[in-house]
CSV table of C-alpha atoms in Angstrom, one decimal:
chain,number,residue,atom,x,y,z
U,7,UNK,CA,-55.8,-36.4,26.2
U,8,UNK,CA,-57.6,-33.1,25.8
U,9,UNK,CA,-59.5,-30.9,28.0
U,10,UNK,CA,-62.7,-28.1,26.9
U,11,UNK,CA,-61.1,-24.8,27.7
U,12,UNK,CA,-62.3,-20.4,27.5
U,13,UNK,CA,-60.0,-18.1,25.6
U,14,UNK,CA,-60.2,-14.5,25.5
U,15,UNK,CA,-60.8,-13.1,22.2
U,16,UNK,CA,-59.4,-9.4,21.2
U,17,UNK,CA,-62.1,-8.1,21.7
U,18,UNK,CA,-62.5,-9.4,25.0
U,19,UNK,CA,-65.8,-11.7,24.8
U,20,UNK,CA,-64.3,-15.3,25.2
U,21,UNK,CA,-65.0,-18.7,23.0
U,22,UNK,CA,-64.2,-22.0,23.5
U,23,UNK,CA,-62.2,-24.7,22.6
U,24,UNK,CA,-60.7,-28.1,23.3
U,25,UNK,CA,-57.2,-28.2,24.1
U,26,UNK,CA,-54.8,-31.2,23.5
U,27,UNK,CA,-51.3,-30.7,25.4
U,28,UNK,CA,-48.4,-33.1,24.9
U,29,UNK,CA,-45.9,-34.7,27.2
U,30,UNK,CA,-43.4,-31.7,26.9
U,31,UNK,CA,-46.3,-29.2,28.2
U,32,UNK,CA,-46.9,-25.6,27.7
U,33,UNK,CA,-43.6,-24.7,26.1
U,34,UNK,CA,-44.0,-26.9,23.1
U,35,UNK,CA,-44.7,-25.0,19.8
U,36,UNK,CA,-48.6,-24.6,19.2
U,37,UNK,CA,-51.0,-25.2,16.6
U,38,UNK,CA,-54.2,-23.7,16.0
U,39,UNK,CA,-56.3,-26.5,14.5
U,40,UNK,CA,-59.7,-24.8,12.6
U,41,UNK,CA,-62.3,-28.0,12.3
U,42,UNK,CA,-64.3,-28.4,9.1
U,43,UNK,CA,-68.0,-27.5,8.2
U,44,UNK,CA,-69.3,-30.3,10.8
U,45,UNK,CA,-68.2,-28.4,14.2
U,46,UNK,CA,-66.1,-29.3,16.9
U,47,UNK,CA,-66.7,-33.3,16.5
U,48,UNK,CA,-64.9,-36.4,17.6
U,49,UNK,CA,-62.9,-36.4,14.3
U,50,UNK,CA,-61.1,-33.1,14.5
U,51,UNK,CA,-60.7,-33.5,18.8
U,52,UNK,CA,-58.7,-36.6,17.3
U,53,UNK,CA,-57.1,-34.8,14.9
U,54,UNK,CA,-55.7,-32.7,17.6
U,55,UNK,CA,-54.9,-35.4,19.9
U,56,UNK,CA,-52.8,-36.5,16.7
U,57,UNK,CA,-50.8,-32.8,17.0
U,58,UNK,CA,-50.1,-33.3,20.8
U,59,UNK,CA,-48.9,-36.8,20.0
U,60,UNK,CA,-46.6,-35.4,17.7
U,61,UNK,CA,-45.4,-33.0,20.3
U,62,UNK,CA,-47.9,-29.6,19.7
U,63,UNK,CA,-49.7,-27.9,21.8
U,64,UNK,CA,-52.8,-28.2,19.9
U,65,UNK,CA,-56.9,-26.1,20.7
U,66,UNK,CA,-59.4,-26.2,18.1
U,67,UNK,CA,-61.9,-23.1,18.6
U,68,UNK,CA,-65.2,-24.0,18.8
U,69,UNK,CA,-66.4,-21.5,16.2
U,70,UNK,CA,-69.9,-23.3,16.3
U,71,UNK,CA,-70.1,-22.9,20.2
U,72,UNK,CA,-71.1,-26.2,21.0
U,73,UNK,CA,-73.4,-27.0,17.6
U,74,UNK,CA,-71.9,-30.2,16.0
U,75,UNK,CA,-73.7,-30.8,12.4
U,76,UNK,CA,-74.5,-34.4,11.4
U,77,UNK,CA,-75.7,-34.3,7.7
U,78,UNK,CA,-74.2,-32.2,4.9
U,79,UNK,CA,-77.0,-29.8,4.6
U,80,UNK,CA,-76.9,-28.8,7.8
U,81,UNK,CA,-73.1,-28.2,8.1
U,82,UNK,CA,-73.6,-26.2,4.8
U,83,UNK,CA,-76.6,-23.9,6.4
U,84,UNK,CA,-74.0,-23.9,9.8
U,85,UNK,CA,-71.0,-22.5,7.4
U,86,UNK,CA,-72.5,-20.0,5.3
U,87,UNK,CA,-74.1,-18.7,8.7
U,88,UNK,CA,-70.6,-18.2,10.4
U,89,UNK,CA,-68.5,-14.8,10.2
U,90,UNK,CA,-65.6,-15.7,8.6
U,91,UNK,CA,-64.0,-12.6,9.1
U,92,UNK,CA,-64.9,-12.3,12.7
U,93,UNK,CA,-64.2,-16.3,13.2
U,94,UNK,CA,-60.3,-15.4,12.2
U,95,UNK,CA,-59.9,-12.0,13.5
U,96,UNK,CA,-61.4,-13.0,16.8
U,97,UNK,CA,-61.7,-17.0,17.4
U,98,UNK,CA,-58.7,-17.8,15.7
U,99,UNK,CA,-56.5,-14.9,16.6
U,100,UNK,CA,-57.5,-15.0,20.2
U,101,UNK,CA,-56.7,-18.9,20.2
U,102,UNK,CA,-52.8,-18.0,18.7
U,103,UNK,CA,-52.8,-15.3,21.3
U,104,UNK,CA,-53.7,-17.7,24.3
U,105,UNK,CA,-51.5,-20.2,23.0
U,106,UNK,CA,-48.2,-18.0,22.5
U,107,UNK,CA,-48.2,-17.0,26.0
U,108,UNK,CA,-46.6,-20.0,26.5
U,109,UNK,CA,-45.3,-21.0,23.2
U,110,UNK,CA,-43.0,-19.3,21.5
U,111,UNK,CA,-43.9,-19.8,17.5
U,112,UNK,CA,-48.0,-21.0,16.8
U,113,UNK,CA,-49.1,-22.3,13.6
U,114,UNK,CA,-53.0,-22.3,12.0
U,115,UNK,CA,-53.7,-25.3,9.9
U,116,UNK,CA,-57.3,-26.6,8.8
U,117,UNK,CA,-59.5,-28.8,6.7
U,118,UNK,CA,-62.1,-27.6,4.1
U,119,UNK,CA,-63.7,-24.3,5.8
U,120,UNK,CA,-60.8,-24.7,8.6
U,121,UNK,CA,-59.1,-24.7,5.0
U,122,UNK,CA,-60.5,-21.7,3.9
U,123,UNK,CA,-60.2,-19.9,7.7
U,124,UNK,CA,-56.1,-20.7,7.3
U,125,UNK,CA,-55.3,-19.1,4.1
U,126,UNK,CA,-57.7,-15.8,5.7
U,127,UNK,CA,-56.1,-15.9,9.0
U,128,UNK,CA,-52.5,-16.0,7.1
U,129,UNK,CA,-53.4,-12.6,5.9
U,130,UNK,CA,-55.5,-11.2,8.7
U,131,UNK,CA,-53.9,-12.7,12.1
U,132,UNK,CA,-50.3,-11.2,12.8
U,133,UNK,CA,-49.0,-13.5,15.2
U,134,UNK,CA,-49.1,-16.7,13.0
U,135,UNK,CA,-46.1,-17.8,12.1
U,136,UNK,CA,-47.1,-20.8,9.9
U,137,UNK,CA,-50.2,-22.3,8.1
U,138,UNK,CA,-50.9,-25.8,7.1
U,139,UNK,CA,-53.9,-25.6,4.6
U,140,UNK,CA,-55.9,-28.6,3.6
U,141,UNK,CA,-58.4,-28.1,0.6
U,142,UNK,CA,-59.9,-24.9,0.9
U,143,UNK,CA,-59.1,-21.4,0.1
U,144,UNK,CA,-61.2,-18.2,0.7
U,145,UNK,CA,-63.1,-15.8,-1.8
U,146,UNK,CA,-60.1,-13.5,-1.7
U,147,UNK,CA,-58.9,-10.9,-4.7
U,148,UNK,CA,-55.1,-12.1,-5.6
U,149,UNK,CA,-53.9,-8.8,-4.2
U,150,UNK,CA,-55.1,-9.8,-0.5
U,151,UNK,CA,-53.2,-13.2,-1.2
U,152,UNK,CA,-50.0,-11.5,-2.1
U,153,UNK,CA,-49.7,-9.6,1.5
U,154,UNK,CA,-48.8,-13.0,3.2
U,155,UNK,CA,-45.2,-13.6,4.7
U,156,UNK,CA,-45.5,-16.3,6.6
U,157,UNK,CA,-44.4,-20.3,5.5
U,158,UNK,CA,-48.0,-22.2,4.1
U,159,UNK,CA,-47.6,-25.6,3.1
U,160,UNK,CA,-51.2,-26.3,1.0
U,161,UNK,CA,-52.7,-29.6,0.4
U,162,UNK,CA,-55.0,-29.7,-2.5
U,163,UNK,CA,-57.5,-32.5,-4.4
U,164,UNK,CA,-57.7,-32.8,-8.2
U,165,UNK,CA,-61.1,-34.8,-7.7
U,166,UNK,CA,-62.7,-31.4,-6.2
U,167,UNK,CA,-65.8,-29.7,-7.1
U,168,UNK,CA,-65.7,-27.3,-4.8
U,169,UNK,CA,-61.6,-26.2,-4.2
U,170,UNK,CA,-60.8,-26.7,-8.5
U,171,UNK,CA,-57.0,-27.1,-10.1
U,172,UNK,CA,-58.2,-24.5,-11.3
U,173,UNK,CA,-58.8,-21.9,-8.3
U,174,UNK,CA,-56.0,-23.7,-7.1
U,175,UNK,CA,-53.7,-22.5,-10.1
U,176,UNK,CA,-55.0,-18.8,-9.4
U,177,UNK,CA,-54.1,-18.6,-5.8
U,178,UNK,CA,-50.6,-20.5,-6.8
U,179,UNK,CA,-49.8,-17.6,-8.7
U,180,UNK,CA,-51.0,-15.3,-6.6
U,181,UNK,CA,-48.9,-16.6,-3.6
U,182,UNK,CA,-45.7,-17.0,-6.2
U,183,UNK,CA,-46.0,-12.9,-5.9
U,184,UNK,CA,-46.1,-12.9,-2.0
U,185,UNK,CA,-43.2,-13.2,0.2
U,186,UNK,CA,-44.4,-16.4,1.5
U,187,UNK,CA,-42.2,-19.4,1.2
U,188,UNK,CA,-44.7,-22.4,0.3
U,189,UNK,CA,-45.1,-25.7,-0.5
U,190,UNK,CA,-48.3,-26.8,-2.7
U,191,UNK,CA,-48.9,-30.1,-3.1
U,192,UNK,CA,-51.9,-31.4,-5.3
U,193,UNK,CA,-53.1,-35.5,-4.4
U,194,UNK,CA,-55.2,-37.2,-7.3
U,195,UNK,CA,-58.1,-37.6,-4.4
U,196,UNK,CA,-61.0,-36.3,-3.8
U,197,UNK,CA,-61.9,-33.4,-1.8
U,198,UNK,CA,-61.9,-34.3,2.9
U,199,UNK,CA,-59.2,-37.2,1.6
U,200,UNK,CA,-57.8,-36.6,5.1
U,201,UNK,CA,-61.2,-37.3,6.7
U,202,UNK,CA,-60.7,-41.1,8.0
U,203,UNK,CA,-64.6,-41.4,9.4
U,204,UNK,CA,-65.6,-40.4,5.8
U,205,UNK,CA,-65.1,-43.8,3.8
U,206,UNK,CA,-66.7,-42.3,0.4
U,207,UNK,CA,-63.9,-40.1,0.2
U,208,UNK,CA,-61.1,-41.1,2.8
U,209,UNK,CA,-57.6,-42.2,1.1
U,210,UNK,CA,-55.0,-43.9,3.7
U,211,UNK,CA,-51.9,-43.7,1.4
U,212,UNK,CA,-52.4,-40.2,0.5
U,213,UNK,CA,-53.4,-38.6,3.9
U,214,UNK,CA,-50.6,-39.9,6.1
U,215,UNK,CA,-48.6,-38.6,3.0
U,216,UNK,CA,-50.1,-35.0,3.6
U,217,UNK,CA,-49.6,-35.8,7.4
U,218,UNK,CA,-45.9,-36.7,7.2
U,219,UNK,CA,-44.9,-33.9,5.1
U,220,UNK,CA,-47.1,-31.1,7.2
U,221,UNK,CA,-45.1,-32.5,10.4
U,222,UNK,CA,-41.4,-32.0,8.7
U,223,UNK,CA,-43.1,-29.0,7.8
U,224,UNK,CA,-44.0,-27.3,11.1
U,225,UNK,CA,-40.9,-29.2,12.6
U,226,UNK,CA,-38.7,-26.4,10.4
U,227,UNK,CA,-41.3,-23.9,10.7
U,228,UNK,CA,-41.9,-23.9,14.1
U,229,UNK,CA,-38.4,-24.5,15.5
């Protein structure tokens, strides 16, 4: 369904990224979809093709360029190695920038460090209209939290390790002081639930639960 595609960054220097488009074409609302710590893999093009399916125009910035991680050590040593302020700022702003010259209001949503890369982007990327977070959230003081405006729905694990109820609580109330309108929503599974090629950890019932209410989300979002 999808096709590898170059965007221009802000800064002019390009990156690239794989670009679902559904049957309505380039006017449909976008979403900028922000992989996890593995790269650019079959999982997340899927998760994309999922978005155009559902009638968005979805790209996923290759933030890797091309490296895909197989084993959890490496994608750990491939995410503490990325810019995260440069992968939002640039990747991720220039991917909402290429998609709103055709569609009128974009989205970001991610999973785990596409997660983490949401919530940042939320404060850091102007043009987003929307964010659909999933289990992550970056090393942020409250006060940065409190600057976003934009509609967030969050999706949260009380089995994680790494995202806690209790970080999760903090950034809550920090976001209950922001004039964000949100929706957090806490699932008694553990952390990559939504991740269906991840059987240690995958739950059906409760990720097409996240799924339905994220698209009745962007649906009145993104409208």
């Amino acid at each position: 369904m999808g096709e590898m595609i170059q965007f221009k960054r802000p800064d002019g220097k390009t990156c690239p990224g794989y670009l679902a488009t559904p049957k309505t074409g380039a006017g449909a609302p976008g979403f900028v979809c922000i992989q996890e710590w593995w790269g650019l893999n079959d999982q997340i093009r899927k998760t994309a093709d999922r978005l155009a399916e559902a009638g968005y125009r979805a790209l996923v910035p290759d933030l890797y360029r091309g490296k895909v991680a197989k084993a959890s050590d490496e994608a750990s040593h491939m995410m503490a190695n990325l810019d995260h302020s440069d992968a939002a700022e640039q990747d991720i702003r220039g991917a909402v920038q290429y998609l709103k010259q055709s569609s009128k209001k974009v989205a970001v949503g991610g999973f785990c460090m596409g997660g983490v890369l949401t919530i940042l982007a939320s404060v850091r990327v102007p043009e987003m209209d929307a964010g659909a977070c999933f289990y992550g959230i970056p090393e942020l003081p409250a006060a940065e939290f409190k600057k976003i405006k934009i509609p967030l729905i969050c999706h949260f694990a009380n089995k994680d390790g790494w995202i806690t109820p209790a970080k999760v609580n903090d950034f809550e109330a920090a976001l209950k002081q922001s004039k964000s309108k949100f929706e957090i929503y806490r699932y008694d599974a553990q952390h990559a639930f939504m991740n269906e090629v991840r059987p240690e950890v995958y739950d059906a019932a409760k990720a097409e639960l996240a799924w339905d209410r994220t698209l009745k989300f962007l649906k009145n979002v993104l409208a």
